[in-house]
CSV table of C-alpha atoms in Angstrom, one decimal:
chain,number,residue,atom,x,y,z
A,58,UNK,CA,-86.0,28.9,11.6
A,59,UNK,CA,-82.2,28.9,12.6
A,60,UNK,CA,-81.1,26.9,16.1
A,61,UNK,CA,-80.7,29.6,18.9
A,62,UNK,CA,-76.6,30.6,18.5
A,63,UNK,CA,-76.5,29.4,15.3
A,64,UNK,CA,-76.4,32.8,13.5
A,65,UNK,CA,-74.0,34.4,15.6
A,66,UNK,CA,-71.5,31.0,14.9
A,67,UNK,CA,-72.5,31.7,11.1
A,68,UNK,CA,-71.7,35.3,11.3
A,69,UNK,CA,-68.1,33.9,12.7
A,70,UNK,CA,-67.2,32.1,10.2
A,71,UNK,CA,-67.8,35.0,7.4
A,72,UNK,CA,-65.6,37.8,9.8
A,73,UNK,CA,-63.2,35.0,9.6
A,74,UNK,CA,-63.2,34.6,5.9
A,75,UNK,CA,-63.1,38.0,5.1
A,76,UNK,CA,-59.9,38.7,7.2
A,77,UNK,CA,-58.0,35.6,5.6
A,78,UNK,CA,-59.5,35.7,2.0
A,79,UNK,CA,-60.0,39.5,1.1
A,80,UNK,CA,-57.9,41.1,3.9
A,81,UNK,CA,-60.8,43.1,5.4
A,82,UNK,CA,-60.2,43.8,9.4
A,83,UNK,CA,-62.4,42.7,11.7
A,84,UNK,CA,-64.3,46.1,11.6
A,85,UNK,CA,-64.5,46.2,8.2
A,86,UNK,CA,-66.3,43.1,7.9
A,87,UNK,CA,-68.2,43.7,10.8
A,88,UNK,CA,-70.9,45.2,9.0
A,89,UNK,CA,-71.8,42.9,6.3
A,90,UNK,CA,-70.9,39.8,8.5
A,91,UNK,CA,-73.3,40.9,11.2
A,92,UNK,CA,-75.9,42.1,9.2
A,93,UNK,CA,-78.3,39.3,10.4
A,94,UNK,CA,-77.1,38.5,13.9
A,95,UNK,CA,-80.0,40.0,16.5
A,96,UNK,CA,-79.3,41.3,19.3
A,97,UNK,CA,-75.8,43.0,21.0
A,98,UNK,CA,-75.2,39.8,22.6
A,99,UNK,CA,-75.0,37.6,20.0
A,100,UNK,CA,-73.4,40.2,17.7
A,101,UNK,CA,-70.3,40.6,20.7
A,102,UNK,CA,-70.4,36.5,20.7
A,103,UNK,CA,-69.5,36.6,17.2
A,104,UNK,CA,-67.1,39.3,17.4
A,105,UNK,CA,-65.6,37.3,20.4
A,106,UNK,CA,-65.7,33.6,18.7
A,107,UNK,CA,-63.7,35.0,15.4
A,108,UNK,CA,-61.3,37.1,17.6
A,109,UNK,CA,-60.1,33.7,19.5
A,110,UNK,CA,-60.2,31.5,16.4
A,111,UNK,CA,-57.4,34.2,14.6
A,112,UNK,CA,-55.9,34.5,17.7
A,113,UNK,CA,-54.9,31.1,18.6
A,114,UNK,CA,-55.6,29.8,14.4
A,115,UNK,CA,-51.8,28.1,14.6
A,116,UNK,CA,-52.1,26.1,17.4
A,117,UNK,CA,-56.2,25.6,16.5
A,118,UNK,CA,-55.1,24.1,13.4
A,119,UNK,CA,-52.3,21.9,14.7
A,120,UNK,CA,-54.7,20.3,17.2
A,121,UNK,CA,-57.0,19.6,14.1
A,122,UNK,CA,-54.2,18.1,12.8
A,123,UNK,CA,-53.4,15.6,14.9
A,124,UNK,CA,-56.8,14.2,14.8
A,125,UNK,CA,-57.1,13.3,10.9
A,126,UNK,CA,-55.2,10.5,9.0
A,127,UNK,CA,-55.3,13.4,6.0
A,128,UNK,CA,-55.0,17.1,6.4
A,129,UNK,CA,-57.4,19.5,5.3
A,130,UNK,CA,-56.9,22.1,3.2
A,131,UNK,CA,-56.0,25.4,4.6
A,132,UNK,CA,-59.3,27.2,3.2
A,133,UNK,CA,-61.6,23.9,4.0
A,134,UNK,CA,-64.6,24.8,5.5
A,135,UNK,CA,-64.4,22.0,8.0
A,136,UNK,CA,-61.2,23.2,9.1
A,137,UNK,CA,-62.7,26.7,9.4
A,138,UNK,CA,-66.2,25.4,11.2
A,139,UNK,CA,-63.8,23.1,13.6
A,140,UNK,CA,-61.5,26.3,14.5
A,141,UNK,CA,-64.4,28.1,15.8
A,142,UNK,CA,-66.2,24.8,17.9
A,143,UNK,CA,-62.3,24.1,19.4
A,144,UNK,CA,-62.3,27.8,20.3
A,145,UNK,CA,-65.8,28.2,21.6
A,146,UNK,CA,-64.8,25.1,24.1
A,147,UNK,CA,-60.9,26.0,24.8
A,148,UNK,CA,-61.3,29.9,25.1
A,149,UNK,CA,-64.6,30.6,25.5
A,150,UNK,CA,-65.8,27.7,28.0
A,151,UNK,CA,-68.6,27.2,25.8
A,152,UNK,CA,-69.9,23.5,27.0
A,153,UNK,CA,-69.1,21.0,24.4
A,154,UNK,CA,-72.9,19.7,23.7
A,155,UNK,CA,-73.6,23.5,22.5
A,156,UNK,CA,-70.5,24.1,20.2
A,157,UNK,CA,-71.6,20.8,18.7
A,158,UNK,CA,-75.4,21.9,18.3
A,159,UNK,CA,-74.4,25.3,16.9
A,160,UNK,CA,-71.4,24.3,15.4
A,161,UNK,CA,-72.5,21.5,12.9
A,162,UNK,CA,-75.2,22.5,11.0
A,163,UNK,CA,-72.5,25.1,9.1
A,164,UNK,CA,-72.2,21.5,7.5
A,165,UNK,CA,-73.6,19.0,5.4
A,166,UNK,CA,-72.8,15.6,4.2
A,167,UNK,CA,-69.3,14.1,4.9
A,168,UNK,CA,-67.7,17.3,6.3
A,169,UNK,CA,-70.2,17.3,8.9
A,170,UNK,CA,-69.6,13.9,9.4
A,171,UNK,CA,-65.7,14.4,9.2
A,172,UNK,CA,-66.2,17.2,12.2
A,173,UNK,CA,-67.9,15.9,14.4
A,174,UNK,CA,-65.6,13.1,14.8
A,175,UNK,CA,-62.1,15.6,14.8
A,176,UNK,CA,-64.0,17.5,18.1
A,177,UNK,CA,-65.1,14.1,19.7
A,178,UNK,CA,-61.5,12.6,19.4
A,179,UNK,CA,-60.4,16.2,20.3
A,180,UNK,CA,-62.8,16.0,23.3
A,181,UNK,CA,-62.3,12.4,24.4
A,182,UNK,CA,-58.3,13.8,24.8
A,183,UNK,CA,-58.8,16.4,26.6
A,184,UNK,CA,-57.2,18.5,24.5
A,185,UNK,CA,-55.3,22.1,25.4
A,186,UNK,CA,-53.7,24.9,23.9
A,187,UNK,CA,-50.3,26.4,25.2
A,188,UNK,CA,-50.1,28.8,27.1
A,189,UNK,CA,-49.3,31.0,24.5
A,190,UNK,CA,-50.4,31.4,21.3
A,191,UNK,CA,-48.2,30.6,18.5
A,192,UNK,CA,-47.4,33.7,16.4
A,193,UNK,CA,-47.7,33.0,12.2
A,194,UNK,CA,-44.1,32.4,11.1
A,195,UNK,CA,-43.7,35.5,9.1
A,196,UNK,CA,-45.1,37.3,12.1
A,197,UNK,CA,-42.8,36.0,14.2
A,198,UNK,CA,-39.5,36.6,11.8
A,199,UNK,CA,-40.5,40.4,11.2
A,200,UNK,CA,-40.9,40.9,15.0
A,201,UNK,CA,-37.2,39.1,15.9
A,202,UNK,CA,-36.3,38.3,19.5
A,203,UNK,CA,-39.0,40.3,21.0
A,204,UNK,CA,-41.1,37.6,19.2
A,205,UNK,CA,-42.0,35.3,22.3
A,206,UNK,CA,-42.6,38.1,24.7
A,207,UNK,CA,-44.9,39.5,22.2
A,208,UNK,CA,-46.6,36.4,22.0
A,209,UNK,CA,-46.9,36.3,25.6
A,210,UNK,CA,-49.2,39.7,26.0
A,211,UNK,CA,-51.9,38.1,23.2
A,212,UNK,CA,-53.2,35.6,25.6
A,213,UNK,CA,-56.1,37.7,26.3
A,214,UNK,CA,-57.7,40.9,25.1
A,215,UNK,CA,-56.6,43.7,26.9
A,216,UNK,CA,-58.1,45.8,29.4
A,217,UNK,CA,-60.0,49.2,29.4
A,218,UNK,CA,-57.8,52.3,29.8
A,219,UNK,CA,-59.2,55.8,29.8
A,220,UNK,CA,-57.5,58.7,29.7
A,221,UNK,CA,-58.9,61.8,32.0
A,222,UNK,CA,-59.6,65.2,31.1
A,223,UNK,CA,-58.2,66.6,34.3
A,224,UNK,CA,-55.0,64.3,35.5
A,225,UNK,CA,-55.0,66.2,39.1
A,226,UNK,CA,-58.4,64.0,39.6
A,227,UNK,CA,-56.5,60.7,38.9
A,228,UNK,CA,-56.8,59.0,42.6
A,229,UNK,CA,-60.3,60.8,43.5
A,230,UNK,CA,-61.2,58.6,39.6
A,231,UNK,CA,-59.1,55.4,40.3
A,232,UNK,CA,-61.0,55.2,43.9
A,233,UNK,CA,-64.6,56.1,42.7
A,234,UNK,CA,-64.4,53.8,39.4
A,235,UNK,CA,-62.5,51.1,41.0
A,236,UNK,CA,-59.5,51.4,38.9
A,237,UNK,CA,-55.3,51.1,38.9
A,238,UNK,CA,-53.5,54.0,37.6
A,239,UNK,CA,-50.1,53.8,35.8
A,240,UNK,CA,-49.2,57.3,35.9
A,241,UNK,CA,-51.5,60.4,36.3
A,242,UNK,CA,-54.8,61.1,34.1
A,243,UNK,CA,-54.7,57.3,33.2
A,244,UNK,CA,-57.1,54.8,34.7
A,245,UNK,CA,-56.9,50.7,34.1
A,246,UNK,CA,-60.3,49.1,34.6
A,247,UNK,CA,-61.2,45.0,33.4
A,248,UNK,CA,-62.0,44.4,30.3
A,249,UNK,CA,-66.0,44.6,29.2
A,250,UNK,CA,-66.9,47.2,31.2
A,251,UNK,CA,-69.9,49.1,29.6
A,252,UNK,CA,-68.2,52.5,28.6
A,253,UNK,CA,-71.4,54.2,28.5
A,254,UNK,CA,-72.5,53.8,31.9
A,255,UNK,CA,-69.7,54.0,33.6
A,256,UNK,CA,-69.6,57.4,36.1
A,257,UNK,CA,-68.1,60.3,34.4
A,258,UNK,CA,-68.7,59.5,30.8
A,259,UNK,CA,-71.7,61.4,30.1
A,260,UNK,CA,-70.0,64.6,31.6
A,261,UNK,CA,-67.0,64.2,29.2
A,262,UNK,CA,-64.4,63.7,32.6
A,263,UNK,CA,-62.6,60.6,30.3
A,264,UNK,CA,-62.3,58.8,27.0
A,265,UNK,CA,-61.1,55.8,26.0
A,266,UNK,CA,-57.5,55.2,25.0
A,267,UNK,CA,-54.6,52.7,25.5
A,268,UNK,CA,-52.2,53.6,27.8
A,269,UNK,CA,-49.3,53.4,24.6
A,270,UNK,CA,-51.7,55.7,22.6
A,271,UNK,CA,-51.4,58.5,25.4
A,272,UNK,CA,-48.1,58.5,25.4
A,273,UNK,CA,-47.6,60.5,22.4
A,274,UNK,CA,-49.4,63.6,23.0
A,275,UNK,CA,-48.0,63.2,26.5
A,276,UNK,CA,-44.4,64.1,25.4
A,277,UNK,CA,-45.6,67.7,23.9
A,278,UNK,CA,-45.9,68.4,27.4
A,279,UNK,CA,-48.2,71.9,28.7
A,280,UNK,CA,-49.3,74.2,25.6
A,281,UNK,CA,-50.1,77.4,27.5
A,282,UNK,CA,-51.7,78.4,24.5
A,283,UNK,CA,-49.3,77.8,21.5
A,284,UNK,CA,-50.6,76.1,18.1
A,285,UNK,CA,-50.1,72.5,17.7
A,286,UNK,CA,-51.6,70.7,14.5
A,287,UNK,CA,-52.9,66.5,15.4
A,288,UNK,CA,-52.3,65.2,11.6
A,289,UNK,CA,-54.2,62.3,11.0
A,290,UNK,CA,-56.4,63.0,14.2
A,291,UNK,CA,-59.6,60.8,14.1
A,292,UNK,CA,-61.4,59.9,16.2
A,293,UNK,CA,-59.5,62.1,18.4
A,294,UNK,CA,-58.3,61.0,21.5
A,295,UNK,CA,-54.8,62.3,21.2
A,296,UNK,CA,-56.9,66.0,20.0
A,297,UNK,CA,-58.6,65.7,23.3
A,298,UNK,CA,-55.3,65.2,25.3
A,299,UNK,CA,-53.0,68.0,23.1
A,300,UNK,CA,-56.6,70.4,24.2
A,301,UNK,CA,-56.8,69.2,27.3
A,302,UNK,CA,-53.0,69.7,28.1
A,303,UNK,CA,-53.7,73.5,26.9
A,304,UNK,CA,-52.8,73.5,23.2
A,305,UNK,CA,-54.7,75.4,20.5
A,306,UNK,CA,-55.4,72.2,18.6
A,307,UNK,CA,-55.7,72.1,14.7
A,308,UNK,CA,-57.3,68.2,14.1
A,309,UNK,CA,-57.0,67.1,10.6
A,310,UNK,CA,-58.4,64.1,8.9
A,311,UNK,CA,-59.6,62.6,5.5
A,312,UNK,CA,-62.2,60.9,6.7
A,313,UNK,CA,-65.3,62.7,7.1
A,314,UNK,CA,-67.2,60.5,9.2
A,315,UNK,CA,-64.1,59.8,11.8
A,316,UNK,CA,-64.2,63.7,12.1
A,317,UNK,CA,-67.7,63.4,13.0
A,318,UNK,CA,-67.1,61.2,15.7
A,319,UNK,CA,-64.2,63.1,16.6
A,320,UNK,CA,-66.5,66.3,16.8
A,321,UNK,CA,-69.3,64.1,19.6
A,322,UNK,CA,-66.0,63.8,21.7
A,323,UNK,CA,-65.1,67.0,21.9
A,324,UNK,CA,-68.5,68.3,22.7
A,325,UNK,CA,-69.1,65.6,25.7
A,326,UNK,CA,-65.6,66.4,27.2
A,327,UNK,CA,-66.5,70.4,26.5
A,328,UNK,CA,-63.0,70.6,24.4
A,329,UNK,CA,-61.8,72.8,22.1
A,330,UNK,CA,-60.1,72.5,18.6
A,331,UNK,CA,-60.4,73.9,15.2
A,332,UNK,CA,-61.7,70.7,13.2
A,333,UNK,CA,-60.9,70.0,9.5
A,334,UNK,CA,-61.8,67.8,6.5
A,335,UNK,CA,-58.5,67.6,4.2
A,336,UNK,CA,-55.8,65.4,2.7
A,337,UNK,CA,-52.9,66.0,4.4
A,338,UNK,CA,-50.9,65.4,1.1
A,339,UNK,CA,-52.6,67.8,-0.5
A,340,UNK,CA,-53.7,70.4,2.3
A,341,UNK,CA,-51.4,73.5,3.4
A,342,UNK,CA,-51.6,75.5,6.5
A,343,UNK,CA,-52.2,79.3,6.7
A,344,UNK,CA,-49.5,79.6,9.3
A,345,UNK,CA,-46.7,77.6,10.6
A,346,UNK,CA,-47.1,75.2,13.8
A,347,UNK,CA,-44.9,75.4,17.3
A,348,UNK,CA,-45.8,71.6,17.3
A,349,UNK,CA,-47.1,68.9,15.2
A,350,UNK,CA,-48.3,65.6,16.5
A,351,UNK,CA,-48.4,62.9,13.3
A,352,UNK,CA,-50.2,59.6,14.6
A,353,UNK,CA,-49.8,57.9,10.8
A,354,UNK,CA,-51.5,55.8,8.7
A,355,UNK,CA,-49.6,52.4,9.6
A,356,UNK,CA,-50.4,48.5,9.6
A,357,UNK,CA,-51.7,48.4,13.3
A,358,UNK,CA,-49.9,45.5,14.4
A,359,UNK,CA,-49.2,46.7,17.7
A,360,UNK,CA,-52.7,46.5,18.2
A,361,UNK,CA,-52.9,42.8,18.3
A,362,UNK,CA,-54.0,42.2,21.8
A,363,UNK,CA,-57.6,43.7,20.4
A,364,UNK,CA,-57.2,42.9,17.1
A,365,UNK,CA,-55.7,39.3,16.4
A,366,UNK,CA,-56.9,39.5,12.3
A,367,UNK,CA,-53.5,41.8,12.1
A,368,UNK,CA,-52.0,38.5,12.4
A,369,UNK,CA,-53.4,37.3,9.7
A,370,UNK,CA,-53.4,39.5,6.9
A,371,UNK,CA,-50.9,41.8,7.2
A,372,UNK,CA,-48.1,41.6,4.1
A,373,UNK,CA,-44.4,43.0,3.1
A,374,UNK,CA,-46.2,44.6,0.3
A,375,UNK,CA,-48.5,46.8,2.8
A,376,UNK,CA,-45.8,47.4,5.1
A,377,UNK,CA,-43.9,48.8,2.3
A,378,UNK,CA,-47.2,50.9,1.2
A,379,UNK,CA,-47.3,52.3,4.7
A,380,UNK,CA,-43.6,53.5,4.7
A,381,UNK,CA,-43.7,55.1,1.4
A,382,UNK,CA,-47.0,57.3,2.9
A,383,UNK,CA,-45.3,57.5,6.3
A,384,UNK,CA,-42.4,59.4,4.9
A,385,UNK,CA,-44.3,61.5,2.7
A,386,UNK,CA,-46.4,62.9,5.7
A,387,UNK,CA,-43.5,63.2,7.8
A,388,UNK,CA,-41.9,65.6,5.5
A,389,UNK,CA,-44.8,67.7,4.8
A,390,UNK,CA,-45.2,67.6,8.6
A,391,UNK,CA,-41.6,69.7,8.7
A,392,UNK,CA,-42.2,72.3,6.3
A,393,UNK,CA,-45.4,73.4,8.8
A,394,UNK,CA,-43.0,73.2,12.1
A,395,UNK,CA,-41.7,77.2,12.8
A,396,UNK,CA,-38.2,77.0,14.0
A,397,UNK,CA,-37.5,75.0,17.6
A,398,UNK,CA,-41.1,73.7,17.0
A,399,UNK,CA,-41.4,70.2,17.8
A,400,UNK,CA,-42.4,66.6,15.7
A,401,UNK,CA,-44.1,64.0,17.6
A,402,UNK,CA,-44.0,60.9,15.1
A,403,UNK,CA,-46.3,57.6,16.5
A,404,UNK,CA,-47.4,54.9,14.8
A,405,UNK,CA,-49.5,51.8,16.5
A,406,UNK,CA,-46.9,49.6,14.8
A,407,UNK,CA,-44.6,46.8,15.2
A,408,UNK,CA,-42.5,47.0,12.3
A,409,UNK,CA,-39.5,48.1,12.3
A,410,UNK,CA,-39.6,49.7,8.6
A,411,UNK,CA,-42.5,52.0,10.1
A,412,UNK,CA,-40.6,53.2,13.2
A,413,UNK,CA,-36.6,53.2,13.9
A,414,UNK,CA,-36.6,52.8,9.8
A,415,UNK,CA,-37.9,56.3,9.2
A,416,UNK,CA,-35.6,58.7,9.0
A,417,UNK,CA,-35.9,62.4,10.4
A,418,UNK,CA,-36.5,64.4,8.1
A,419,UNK,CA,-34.0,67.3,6.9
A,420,UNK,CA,-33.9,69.8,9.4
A,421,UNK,CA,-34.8,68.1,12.3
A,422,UNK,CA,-33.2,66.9,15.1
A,423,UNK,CA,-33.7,63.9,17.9
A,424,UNK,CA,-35.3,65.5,21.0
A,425,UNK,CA,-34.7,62.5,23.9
A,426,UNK,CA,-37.5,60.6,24.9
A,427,UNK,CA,-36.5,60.9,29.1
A,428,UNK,CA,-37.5,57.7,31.3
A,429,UNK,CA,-38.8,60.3,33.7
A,430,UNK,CA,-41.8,61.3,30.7
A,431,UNK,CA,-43.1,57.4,30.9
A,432,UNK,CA,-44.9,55.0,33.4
A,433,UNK,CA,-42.6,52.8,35.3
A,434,UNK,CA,-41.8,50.0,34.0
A,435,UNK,CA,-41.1,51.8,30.1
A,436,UNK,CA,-37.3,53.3,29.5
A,437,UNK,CA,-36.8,55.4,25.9
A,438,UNK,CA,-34.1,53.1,23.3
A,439,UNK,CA,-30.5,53.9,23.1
A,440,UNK,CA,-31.5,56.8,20.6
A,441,UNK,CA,-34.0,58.5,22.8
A,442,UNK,CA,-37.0,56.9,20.9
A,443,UNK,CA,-39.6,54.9,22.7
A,444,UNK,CA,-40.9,51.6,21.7
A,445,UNK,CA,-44.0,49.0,23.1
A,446,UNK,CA,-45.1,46.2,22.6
A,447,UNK,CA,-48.1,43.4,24.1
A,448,UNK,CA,-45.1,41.3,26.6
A,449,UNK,CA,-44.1,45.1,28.3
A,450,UNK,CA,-45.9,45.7,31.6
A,451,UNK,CA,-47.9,42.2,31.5
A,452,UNK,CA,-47.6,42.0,35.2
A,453,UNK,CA,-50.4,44.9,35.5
A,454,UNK,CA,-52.4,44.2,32.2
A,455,UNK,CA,-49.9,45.1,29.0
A,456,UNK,CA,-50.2,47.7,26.5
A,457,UNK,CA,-50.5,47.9,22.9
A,458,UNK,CA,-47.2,48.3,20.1
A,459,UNK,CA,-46.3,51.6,19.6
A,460,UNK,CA,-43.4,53.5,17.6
A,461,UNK,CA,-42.4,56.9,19.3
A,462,UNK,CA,-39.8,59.5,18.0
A,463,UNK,CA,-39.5,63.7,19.0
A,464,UNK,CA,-37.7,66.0,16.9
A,465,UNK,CA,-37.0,69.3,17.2
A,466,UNK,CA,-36.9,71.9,14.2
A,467,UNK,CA,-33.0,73.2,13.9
């Protein structure tokens, strides 16, 4: 019989090796990973331990480091078991006696031996981590001088935002939920809040969604009725807002199961929109669009703050992937635009090849992002696109990376 814990720290250590050996996220190795973990508790602990132990792996690894006359190898299990004990203890105030309890018996023989003596030392000198985690170098390089501010707002996981179904309700929410509001129908409550028994989510008043990912649908403004396609829509909180905002909402996706949860959220938050299982590359619309909100395919870094593995295991090669699909979306997303329609482009990306390196596509024209359209705090770039990232707005929580741009069909 396994030692109480010790599944969940077992669990840990496969997430993590699936993110740095076969590039899996953290959700896609969710499954297999916590297959035998019992129990919601232990499951979010081992969710929680992997999450630190990417998140803080450089600075986990260079305090390891110091402690051993010769270094281990990058994809040693030792280092591996030690990064999630030094995290359980330094992030997660785990007491030391029950990282140790749970933590060796992932070993046997001499690297149990060799462990156990790297956390004592470890222990013995009080060790810390900064006060910010250090970013991996290639990380850091693609991401330039924004680099250290970025690292700044992936101290800690972020915060819950919701978005609400009827914005004129913002205070009467903010005051009955306990919340802070950055501008109106958003609502910023602390992190691991149980979303399903919080007041108003049965009766469909809110969803959640980053305060960046609203920002998108936000700058199509009122739809009083006109046609706006959500490419790429699953699991549709941006659907919600365009229907919600009173657009006739077209919400396309590829994957059928997405579109199924997208379909539960409509019917709790009693929205409408015309749902559809198709490949955009391949799909073509009866009739053209007076908007189009495209939300692409893109490497998620911006998303950091929730999920560290995009630290880890994104590469120039899937960067480049993503562009190449970007751009072909983007200009099928033209041809569909009627003329003075609009093109919302968003991605939840860092990169720069994914945002201010695509291109408009012929035919379209920059429509300025206006300071006045954002929550204090965010002003549009020189070229009226908008860009986030984790180190904006820390003072009142952060917000994910996004990529914005608006053009208009000539």
């Amino acid at each position: 019989m396994d030692i109480p814990g010790l599944p969940a720290r077992r669990a840990a250590l496969h997430l993590i090796d699936a993110v740095l050996r076969r590039g899996e996220t953290l959700d896609q190795a969710a499954g297999g990973a916590l297959a035998k973990v019992r129990g919601d508790a232990d499951r979010a602990l081992a969710r929680a331990i992997a999450g630190e132990a990417l998140r803080w792996r450089q600075d986990l690894d260079e305090l390891i480091d110091s402690a051993t006359k010769m270094a281990l190898a990058d994809d040693a299990k030792a280092r591996a078991v030690l990064q999630i004990m030094l995290a359980q203890v330094l992030r997660l105030e785990t007491p030391p006696h029950a990282v140790i309890a749970t933590g060796l018996p992932l070993l046997m023989g001499g690297p149990r031996r060799l462990a156990h003596g790297v956390f004592s030392t470890l222990m013995k000198r009080e060790a810390r981590l900064p006060a910010v985690p250090t970013l991996p170098e290639a990380a850091a390089t693609r991401w330039g001088e924004r680099a250290d501010a970025i690292a700044a707002g992936l101290v800690e996981p972020p915060p819950l935002d919701i978005a609400l179904r009827n914005p004129a309700e913002t205070a009467e929410w903010a005051e009955r939920m306990g919340g802070v509001s950055l501008m109106p129908g958003h609502l910023r409550l602390p992190r691991g809040s149980a979303i399903d028994l919080l007041p108003g989510f049965r009766d469909g008043a809110w969803w959640v969604q980053d305060l960046a990912a609203s920002l998108p649908a936000r700058l199509l403004g009122a739809g009083e009725g006109k046609r706006v396609l959500d490419l790429c829509a699953a699991p549709g909180g941006k659907t919600m807002q365009l229907a919600a905002q009173g657009w006739q909402v077209t919400a396309l996706d590829n994957a059928k199961r997405r579109l199924e949860r997208l379909g539960e959220n409509l019917k709790r938050t009693m929205l409408e929109a015309e749902v559809v299982l198709a490949d955009a590359l391949t799909w073509e619309p009866e009739e053209k669009f007076d908007a189009i909100l495209l939300d692409a395919p893109c490497t998620a870094t911006g998303t950091a703050r929730r999920h560290p593995d995009v630290l880890h295991r994104i590469s120039p090669r899937q960067i480049d992937e993503m562009v190449e699909l970007q751009a072909k979306l983007l200009e099928r997303a033209a041809g569909w635009l009627k003329p003075g329609g609009r093109l919302i482009y968003a991605v939840c990306s860092l990169e720069a090849a994914e945002g201010e390196g695509q291109a408009a596509p012929a035919g379209l024209t920059v429509l300025p992002i206006e300071a006045s359209e954002l929550p204090e705090g965010l002003a549009p770039t020189a070229e009226g696109f908008l860009r986030t990232d984790p180190g904006m707005l820390a003072e009142v929580g952060g917000l994910d990376g996004f990529f914005v741009a608006r053009w208009v069909k000539d």
